[in-house]
């Protein structure tokens, strides 16, 4: 089975909203043996949407369309779907009743525009929306099963289970992919390691390298499905070839939370240039509250002194971006929070603030535990966002490795 | 001029990496009067990429392709471009010299696979990459100017200026868009307000509603360009119609940093369920260091007591998610950090932790300043990520409004 996704909306094409629906749809569909093979994005234009629906329905078994079901004049996906189906819009009384009941329960007005959301192309069926006002639409175009969902990711997430329930169950023991994450190894090195180990993917399995700011990940994909044990064995071989740069999970934050939980190590964080991103990333992981106590965002130097105990003279002498400061931040954080381990970062994320000694991208990271404080200086290329993102990942990986006993 | 974007990579289609290149390309191209009118995403497959290049080059004046230029076997965009151009790959000696020099400077190995990155379709030209190893490729297909860039967003960002330099300068005084952001108003209410005000977009200008977790934004787009003053006037009319729900910038964090800077109000944050996201969002804004001092991530209750001074008896009696607790967090944060204003949030982001009294999505928010502490209870639908995201935005908007004097 092949799936396609059509993203509808000027907010995507004009760059005002960063798409989140490709990830949601892909992560739901891959394990069901129905991967996305093509994605398209078009603006809020009846002709463009109708043409996109036609193009994708011709090449996919399942087409998911997201966006353009709202109550405003520029929400024209319903009209476009009617055009693609060569039919007209008709009011769906059941959908209208749902929309009005939901609006009433939430105290929202129900002008004519709200009723538009219950106008579906003739012959299509409505799909309940448990978290938003606009119902979805399901229909067939040729051999393709078409699902039209609202564009808001939370609504897509809530409505995907209904779609998945209509797909055939995968055969027992059959899997479609495994992922092996790595950290701190350039793509060239990763490829050399894998090649050097003599690794060959099993029959029916493809190996792909997925670069990301968190590190290179390797994906074993079996488009037609193979025994899960075959994929497990291949993933284990890859991890052996890449150790100790392999991660047991798909992200550094998950690896850290898993390893902290396993070992009973509590965590705290002290962040300057990342401004809270390390805490945010750790607490993204459900269950992190069992190990993560909290942290200090020490953006101003005064906060580094008053809230983390970094001596003002030390800051004065060595500067905020220095080994001495990051060590004092990690020590002070661990003491004050009473955690087993503390992470600390301080750096120059840019665009301003660079000096000859510490140009933009210069970052000091430290991990403090009962035994020692380990500090590292890194220099990250790129703009503010990239520097912050790479700093967060480097800190999470340092802490993970420290708990694993592979960082000294 | 019409632009199109082709995203290449299994990491995108399989949902392992959330695309960031649509936003980068769109935000660079719109102000130059060359908006994206179609986006496609395909996997690392020579046939799929070549077909995508052909489809998009036929409908756009400018085609940007990102991804698949790396050094591994699954990086096949070069071969696909050669197929689309019906030519062969040849080694570009100048590009190879650059690649080898960069690898040497960084101590990276240069196996054969690295040299592949200098193999370009005959007749194309290489584009320097200031931050990564793979050079880009430029060529023409029919009337379309084609730029192939690496998939890593930091590299796309670094290489886009070279592309923009080849586009015609916009005529003096001509603009292509304005944005009006709102907060806290449902899309239906926003549309009713705009319609009720009698607003009509000027000739050549389209009004679009862009829903996002941060609030509904209105976009005035002039695809063929109009006088900037015309757009400014229309944007001002919209803001008047939407006041006091309008924001002066495109995001709540920018609005808060701008208003804090203007009024000289320093900020600190105390976060429970958002785990650092409020600090992260504020410090995303360049220049935020002038007003944001820092904060406490008080994930564990013990941290709320020890680091923010929330009395353990109060926590015991009212619970962590309560008006009493959020008020004490805001007060304690403001006192300890010595900031003019403090934001505090505590809530149940899920998936676990819900109770009959505080089901998942229940959040208390507070803003403390010299005069008072204002607290609000909110109930957000959706999963963990959505609840956290909406909590962050609600807190930022509360603080912005408090400084503006429109929250009591």
GROMACS .gro file of C-alpha atoms in nm, chain B residues 23-372:
model
  350
  431UNK     CA    1   0.947   2.800   0.607
  432UNK     CA    2   1.303   2.906   0.520
  433UNK     CA    3   1.240   2.912   0.146
  434UNK     CA    4   0.898   3.078   0.175
  435UNK     CA    5   1.014   3.351   0.412
  436UNK     CA    6   1.306   3.433   0.184
  437UNK     CA    7   1.108   3.432  -0.141
  438UNK     CA    8   0.778   3.608  -0.053
  439UNK     CA    9   0.937   3.951   0.006
  440UNK     CA   10   1.104   3.920  -0.335
  441UNK     CA   11   0.772   3.875  -0.512
  442UNK     CA   12   0.845   3.512  -0.590
  443UNK     CA   13   0.615   3.311  -0.361
  444UNK     CA   14   0.607   2.934  -0.332
  445UNK     CA   15   0.303   2.808  -0.520
  446UNK     CA   16   0.370   2.436  -0.483
  447UNK     CA   17   0.573   2.210  -0.262
  448UNK     CA   18   0.643   1.843  -0.314
  449UNK     CA   19   0.821   1.585  -0.103
  450UNK     CA   20   0.963   1.258  -0.237
  451UNK     CA   21   1.187   0.984  -0.102
  452UNK     CA   22   1.550   0.905  -0.188
  453UNK     CA   23   1.466   0.744  -0.519
  454UNK     CA   24   1.618   0.845  -0.854
  455UNK     CA   25   1.296   0.800  -1.051
  456UNK     CA   26   1.077   0.980  -0.799
  457UNK     CA   27   1.315   1.274  -0.767
  458UNK     CA   28   1.365   1.308  -1.144
  459UNK     CA   29   0.987   1.299  -1.199
  460UNK     CA   30   0.932   1.558  -0.925
  461UNK     CA   31   1.193   1.790  -1.076
  462UNK     CA   32   1.023   1.756  -1.414
  463UNK     CA   33   0.673   1.823  -1.275
  464UNK     CA   34   0.775   2.130  -1.080
  465UNK     CA   35   1.013   2.280  -1.339
  466UNK     CA   36   0.719   2.274  -1.581
  467UNK     CA   37   0.501   2.497  -1.358
  468UNK     CA   38   0.750   2.728  -1.182
  469UNK     CA   39   0.998   2.998  -1.279
  470UNK     CA   40   1.225   2.901  -0.990
  471UNK     CA   41   1.262   2.552  -0.845
  472UNK     CA   42   1.447   2.492  -0.519
  473UNK     CA   43   1.535   2.129  -0.446
  474UNK     CA   44   1.664   2.040  -0.098
  475UNK     CA   45   1.823   1.716   0.018
  476UNK     CA   46   2.001   1.412  -0.116
  477UNK     CA   47   2.343   1.572  -0.179
  478UNK     CA   48   2.522   1.393   0.107
  479UNK     CA   49   2.799   1.134   0.090
  480UNK     CA   50   2.603   0.812   0.142
  481UNK     CA   51   2.456   0.560  -0.103
  482UNK     CA   52   2.104   0.688  -0.045
  483UNK     CA   53   2.196   1.043  -0.152
  484UNK     CA   54   2.083   1.023  -0.513
  485UNK     CA   55   1.966   1.373  -0.601
  486UNK     CA   56   2.273   1.432  -0.821
  487UNK     CA   57   2.195   1.121  -1.025
  488UNK     CA   58   1.826   1.215  -1.041
  489UNK     CA   59   1.907   1.564  -1.167
  490UNK     CA   60   2.131   1.411  -1.434
  491UNK     CA   61   1.838   1.192  -1.538
  492UNK     CA   62   1.599   1.491  -1.545
  493UNK     CA   63   1.853   1.674  -1.764
  494UNK     CA   64   1.915   1.362  -1.973
  495UNK     CA   65   2.289   1.387  -1.920
  496UNK     CA   66   2.562   1.215  -1.717
  497UNK     CA   67   2.753   1.294  -1.397
  498UNK     CA   68   3.102   1.439  -1.435
  499UNK     CA   69   3.357   1.533  -1.171
  500UNK     CA   70   3.380   1.908  -1.098
  501UNK     CA   71   3.746   1.962  -1.004
  502UNK     CA   72   3.683   2.297  -0.842
  503UNK     CA   73   3.407   2.162  -0.622
  504UNK     CA   74   3.621   1.861  -0.531
  505UNK     CA   75   3.906   2.088  -0.424
  506UNK     CA   76   3.668   2.278  -0.195
  507UNK     CA   77   3.531   1.960  -0.043
  508UNK     CA   78   3.877   1.819   0.025
  509UNK     CA   79   4.003   2.147   0.172
  510UNK     CA   80   3.707   2.166   0.408
  511UNK     CA   81   3.744   1.803   0.518
  512UNK     CA   82   4.114   1.854   0.582
  513UNK     CA   83   4.052   2.168   0.786
  514UNK     CA   84   3.806   1.976   1.004
  515UNK     CA   85   4.004   1.654   1.030
  516UNK     CA   86   3.743   1.447   0.848
  517UNK     CA   87   3.836   1.143   0.638
  518UNK     CA   88   3.790   1.175   0.260
  519UNK     CA   89   3.697   0.834   0.130
  520UNK     CA   90   3.567   0.786  -0.222
  521UNK     CA   91   3.211   0.860  -0.105
  522UNK     CA   92   3.307   1.216  -0.020
  523UNK     CA   93   3.423   1.271  -0.377
  524UNK     CA   94   3.078   1.173  -0.507
  525UNK     CA   95   2.962   1.507  -0.374
  526UNK     CA   96   3.163   1.680  -0.650
  527UNK     CA   97   3.001   1.480  -0.929
  528UNK     CA   98   2.753   1.706  -1.104
  529UNK     CA   99   2.534   1.662  -1.409
  530UNK     CA  100   2.725   1.784  -1.716
  531UNK     CA  101   2.655   2.149  -1.793
  532UNK     CA  102   2.543   2.247  -1.441
  533UNK     CA  103   2.728   2.485  -1.213
  534UNK     CA  104   2.831   2.434  -0.852
  535UNK     CA  105   2.705   2.663  -0.573
  536UNK     CA  106   2.941   2.721  -0.279
  537UNK     CA  107   2.825   2.591   0.059
  538UNK     CA  108   2.969   2.805   0.338
  539UNK     CA  109   2.862   2.579   0.627
  540UNK     CA  110   2.859   2.218   0.503
  541UNK     CA  111   3.053   1.983   0.282
  542UNK     CA  112   2.815   1.933  -0.011
  543UNK     CA  113   2.815   2.209  -0.274
  544UNK     CA  114   2.481   2.299  -0.432
  545UNK     CA  115   2.398   2.275  -0.802
  546UNK     CA  116   2.238   2.529  -1.035
  547UNK     CA  117   2.101   2.466  -1.383
  548UNK     CA  118   1.811   2.549  -1.617
  549UNK     CA  119   1.532   2.316  -1.716
  550UNK     CA  120   1.322   2.479  -1.988
  551UNK     CA  121   1.238   2.826  -1.856
  552UNK     CA  122   1.291   2.726  -1.495
  553UNK     CA  123   1.594   2.826  -1.288
  554UNK     CA  124   1.676   2.519  -1.074
  555UNK     CA  125   1.876   2.537  -0.748
  556UNK     CA  126   1.962   2.215  -0.568
  557UNK     CA  127   2.068   2.266  -0.206
  558UNK     CA  128   2.156   2.024   0.078
  559UNK     CA  129   1.869   1.924   0.306
  560UNK     CA  130   2.013   2.051   0.635
  561UNK     CA  131   1.821   2.371   0.720
  562UNK     CA  132   2.132   2.555   0.843
  563UNK     CA  133   2.292   2.496   0.503
  564UNK     CA  134   1.977   2.602   0.317
  565UNK     CA  135   1.969   2.920   0.526
  566UNK     CA  136   2.334   2.992   0.449
  567UNK     CA  137   2.291   2.934   0.075
  568UNK     CA  138   1.960   3.116   0.013
  569UNK     CA  139   2.119   3.464   0.003
  570UNK     CA  140   2.319   3.359  -0.306
  571UNK     CA  141   1.994   3.254  -0.473
  572UNK     CA  142   1.813   3.574  -0.372
  573UNK     CA  143   2.094   3.782  -0.521
  574UNK     CA  144   2.000   3.646  -0.865
  575UNK     CA  145   1.635   3.756  -0.839
  576UNK     CA  146   1.527   4.097  -0.972
  577UNK     CA  147   1.509   4.370  -0.707
  578UNK     CA  148   1.151   4.461  -0.610
  579UNK     CA  149   1.046   4.805  -0.736
  580UNK     CA  150   1.091   5.086  -0.482
  581UNK     CA  151   0.805   5.112  -0.232
  582UNK     CA  152   0.643   4.790  -0.353
  583UNK     CA  153   0.553   4.524  -0.095
  584UNK     CA  154   0.401   4.180  -0.116
  585UNK     CA  155   0.253   4.116   0.226
  586UNK     CA  156   0.166   4.226   0.577
  587UNK     CA  157   0.076   4.012   0.875
  588UNK     CA  158  -0.159   4.092   1.162
  589UNK     CA  159  -0.135   3.852   1.455
  590UNK     CA  160  -0.407   3.802   1.714
  591UNK     CA  161  -0.423   3.608   2.036
  592UNK     CA  162  -0.699   3.449   2.236
  593UNK     CA  163  -0.972   3.481   1.974
  594UNK     CA  164  -1.127   3.182   1.800
  595UNK     CA  165  -1.116   3.189   1.417
  596UNK     CA  166  -1.494   3.234   1.399
  597UNK     CA  167  -1.479   3.542   1.623
  598UNK     CA  168  -1.188   3.684   1.423
  599UNK     CA  169  -1.381   3.646   1.098
  600UNK     CA  170  -1.694   3.800   1.255
  601UNK     CA  171  -1.496   4.098   1.381
  602UNK     CA  172  -1.336   4.160   1.044
  603UNK     CA  173  -1.665   4.123   0.859
  604UNK     CA  174  -1.846   4.338   1.116
  605UNK     CA  175  -1.593   4.620   1.073
  606UNK     CA  176  -1.676   4.648   0.705
  607UNK     CA  177  -1.313   4.577   0.613
  608UNK     CA  178  -1.249   4.512   0.244
  609UNK     CA  179  -0.901   4.428   0.115
  610UNK     CA  180  -0.759   4.687  -0.128
  611UNK     CA  181  -0.743   4.602  -0.499
  612UNK     CA  182  -0.482   4.337  -0.573
  613UNK     CA  183  -0.470   4.226  -0.209
  614UNK     CA  184  -0.604   3.900  -0.064
  615UNK     CA  185  -0.693   3.845   0.299
  616UNK     CA  186  -0.622   3.500   0.447
  617UNK     CA  187  -0.676   3.358   0.794
  618UNK     CA  188  -0.383   3.156   0.923
  619UNK     CA  189  -0.474   2.949   1.228
  620UNK     CA  190  -0.184   2.842   1.451
  621UNK     CA  191  -0.142   2.729   1.810
  622UNK     CA  192  -0.027   3.082   1.892
  623UNK     CA  193  -0.350   3.234   1.765
  624UNK     CA  194  -0.515   3.328   1.438
  625UNK     CA  195  -0.301   3.545   1.212
  626UNK     CA  196  -0.435   3.747   0.922
  627UNK     CA  197  -0.226   3.781   0.612
  628UNK     CA  198  -0.264   4.049   0.353
  629UNK     CA  199  -0.097   3.918   0.040
  630UNK     CA  200  -0.036   4.107  -0.282
  631UNK     CA  201   0.090   3.844  -0.527
  632UNK     CA  202   0.183   4.104  -0.788
  633UNK     CA  203   0.299   4.367  -0.539
  634UNK     CA  204   0.130   4.694  -0.434
  635UNK     CA  205   0.250   5.012  -0.265
  636UNK     CA  206   0.369   4.932   0.087
  637UNK     CA  207   0.160   5.222   0.222
  638UNK     CA  208  -0.156   5.054   0.093
  639UNK     CA  209  -0.073   4.738   0.285
  640UNK     CA  210   0.021   4.937   0.596
  641UNK     CA  211  -0.315   5.114   0.590
  642UNK     CA  212  -0.507   4.789   0.548
  643UNK     CA  213  -0.310   4.624   0.829
  644UNK     CA  214  -0.386   4.919   1.058
  645UNK     CA  215  -0.757   4.887   0.979
  646UNK     CA  216  -0.750   4.519   1.066
  647UNK     CA  217  -0.570   4.587   1.393
  648UNK     CA  218  -0.829   4.845   1.489
  649UNK     CA  219  -1.108   4.599   1.410
  650UNK     CA  220  -0.943   4.331   1.624
  651UNK     CA  221  -0.818   4.540   1.920
  652UNK     CA  222  -0.737   4.456   2.195
  653UNK     CA  223  -0.678   4.106   2.059
  654UNK     CA  224  -0.421   4.222   1.803
  655UNK     CA  225  -0.048   4.174   1.854
  656UNK     CA  226   0.213   4.419   1.725
  657UNK     CA  227   0.438   4.137   1.601
  658UNK     CA  228   0.392   3.795   1.450
  659UNK     CA  229   0.432   3.591   1.770
  660UNK     CA  230   0.339   3.635   2.137
  661UNK     CA  231   0.706   3.600   2.240
  662UNK     CA  232   0.810   3.881   2.008
  663UNK     CA  233   0.522   4.095   2.133
  664UNK     CA  234   0.627   4.040   2.494
  665UNK     CA  235   0.996   4.111   2.430
  666UNK     CA  236   0.912   4.424   2.229
  667UNK     CA  237   0.670   4.558   2.491
  668UNK     CA  238   0.907   4.474   2.779
  669UNK     CA  239   1.194   4.646   2.602
  670UNK     CA  240   0.983   4.954   2.520
  671UNK     CA  241   0.862   4.987   2.878
  672UNK     CA  242   1.185   4.877   3.048
  673UNK     CA  243   1.014   4.585   3.223
  674UNK     CA  244   1.239   4.298   3.326
  675UNK     CA  245   1.100   3.945   3.319
  676UNK     CA  246   1.143   3.613   3.497
  677UNK     CA  247   0.957   3.283   3.461
  678UNK     CA  248   0.850   2.997   3.686
  679UNK     CA  249   0.743   2.689   3.492
  680UNK     CA  250   0.607   2.355   3.596
  681UNK     CA  251   0.425   2.168   3.316
  682UNK     CA  252   0.597   2.362   3.036
  683UNK     CA  253   0.939   2.257   3.169
  684UNK     CA  254   1.138   2.551   3.028
  685UNK     CA  255   0.943   2.618   2.707
  686UNK     CA  256   0.844   2.971   2.815
  687UNK     CA  257   1.209   3.064   2.873
  688UNK     CA  258   1.307   2.891   2.548
  689UNK     CA  259   1.045   3.085   2.353
  690UNK     CA  260   1.139   3.421   2.504
  691UNK     CA  261   1.511   3.361   2.441
  692UNK     CA  262   1.435   3.262   2.080
  693UNK     CA  263   1.387   3.635   2.024
  694UNK     CA  264   1.718   3.807   1.954
  695UNK     CA  265   1.770   4.092   2.200
  696UNK     CA  266   1.566   3.922   2.474
  697UNK     CA  267   1.870   3.932   2.702
  698UNK     CA  268   1.798   4.302   2.760
  699UNK     CA  269   1.479   4.217   2.951
  700UNK     CA  270   1.471   3.845   3.037
  701UNK     CA  271   1.671   3.762   3.350
  702UNK     CA  272   1.595   3.392   3.371
  703UNK     CA  273   1.369   3.153   3.553
  704UNK     CA  274   1.309   2.839   3.750
  705UNK     CA  275   1.188   2.513   3.604
  706UNK     CA  276   0.998   2.377   3.903
  707UNK     CA  277   0.901   2.035   3.778
  708UNK     CA  278   0.913   1.857   4.115
  709UNK     CA  279   0.703   1.991   4.403
  710UNK     CA  280   1.013   2.009   4.619
  711UNK     CA  281   1.163   2.255   4.372
  712UNK     CA  282   0.849   2.470   4.390
  713UNK     CA  283   0.906   2.497   4.765
  714UNK     CA  284   1.283   2.522   4.785
  715UNK     CA  285   1.350   2.735   4.474
  716UNK     CA  286   1.032   2.947   4.461
  717UNK     CA  287   0.923   2.955   4.823
  718UNK     CA  288   0.585   2.786   4.775
  719UNK     CA  289   0.493   2.667   5.125
  720UNK     CA  290   0.479   2.285   5.147
  721UNK     CA  291   0.154   2.313   5.347
  722UNK     CA  292  -0.001   2.517   5.066
  723UNK     CA  293   0.104   2.254   4.810
  724UNK     CA  294  -0.030   1.983   5.039
  725UNK     CA  295  -0.363   2.156   5.093
  726UNK     CA  296  -0.439   2.290   4.744
  727UNK     CA  297  -0.227   2.070   4.520
  728UNK     CA  298   0.035   2.166   4.260
  729UNK     CA  299  -0.230   2.264   4.005
  730UNK     CA  300  -0.422   2.534   4.188
  731UNK     CA  301  -0.469   2.907   4.200
  732UNK     CA  302  -0.290   2.926   4.535
  733UNK     CA  303   0.016   2.745   4.401
  734UNK     CA  304   0.045   2.943   4.078
  735UNK     CA  305   0.014   3.270   4.269
  736UNK     CA  306   0.283   3.163   4.513
  737UNK     CA  307   0.508   3.057   4.224
  738UNK     CA  308   0.467   3.395   4.051
  739UNK     CA  309   0.526   3.588   4.374
  740UNK     CA  310   0.828   3.380   4.471
  741UNK     CA  311   0.980   3.403   4.127
  742UNK     CA  312   0.943   3.780   4.111
  743UNK     CA  313   1.096   3.825   4.457
  744UNK     CA  314   1.386   3.587   4.402
  745UNK     CA  315   1.483   3.713   4.059
  746UNK     CA  316   1.413   4.077   4.139
  747UNK     CA  317   1.228   4.117   3.810
  748UNK     CA  318   0.956   4.373   3.743
  749UNK     CA  319   0.724   4.100   3.623
  750UNK     CA  320   0.711   3.723   3.668
  751UNK     CA  321   0.512   3.461   3.474
  752UNK     CA  322   0.414   3.131   3.632
  753UNK     CA  323   0.237   2.821   3.503
  754UNK     CA  324   0.141   2.488   3.655
  755UNK     CA  325  -0.086   2.231   3.499
  756UNK     CA  326  -0.155   1.878   3.382
  757UNK     CA  327  -0.006   1.828   3.036
  758UNK     CA  328  -0.078   1.455   3.029
  759UNK     CA  329  -0.080   1.182   2.924
  760UNK     CA  330  -0.090   1.081   3.294
  761UNK     CA  331  -0.157   1.289   3.603
  762UNK     CA  332  -0.518   1.388   3.538
  763UNK     CA  333  -0.771   1.385   3.824
  764UNK     CA  334  -1.147   1.447   3.830
  765UNK     CA  335  -1.075   1.796   3.962
  766UNK     CA  336  -0.787   1.866   3.724
  767UNK     CA  337  -0.823   1.655   3.411
  768UNK     CA  338  -0.546   1.657   3.147
  769UNK     CA  339  -0.534   2.004   2.993
  770UNK     CA  340  -0.609   2.193   3.316
  771UNK     CA  341  -0.362   2.478   3.362
  772UNK     CA  342  -0.324   2.768   3.604
  773UNK     CA  343  -0.135   3.074   3.481
  774UNK     CA  344  -0.030   3.386   3.670
  775UNK     CA  345   0.147   3.714   3.613
  776UNK     CA  346   0.291   3.904   3.908
  777UNK     CA  347   0.402   4.264   3.896
  778UNK     CA  348   0.446   4.549   4.142
  779UNK     CA  349   0.072   4.606   4.167
  780UNK     CA  350  -0.088   4.265   4.177
   0.00000   0.00000   0.00000
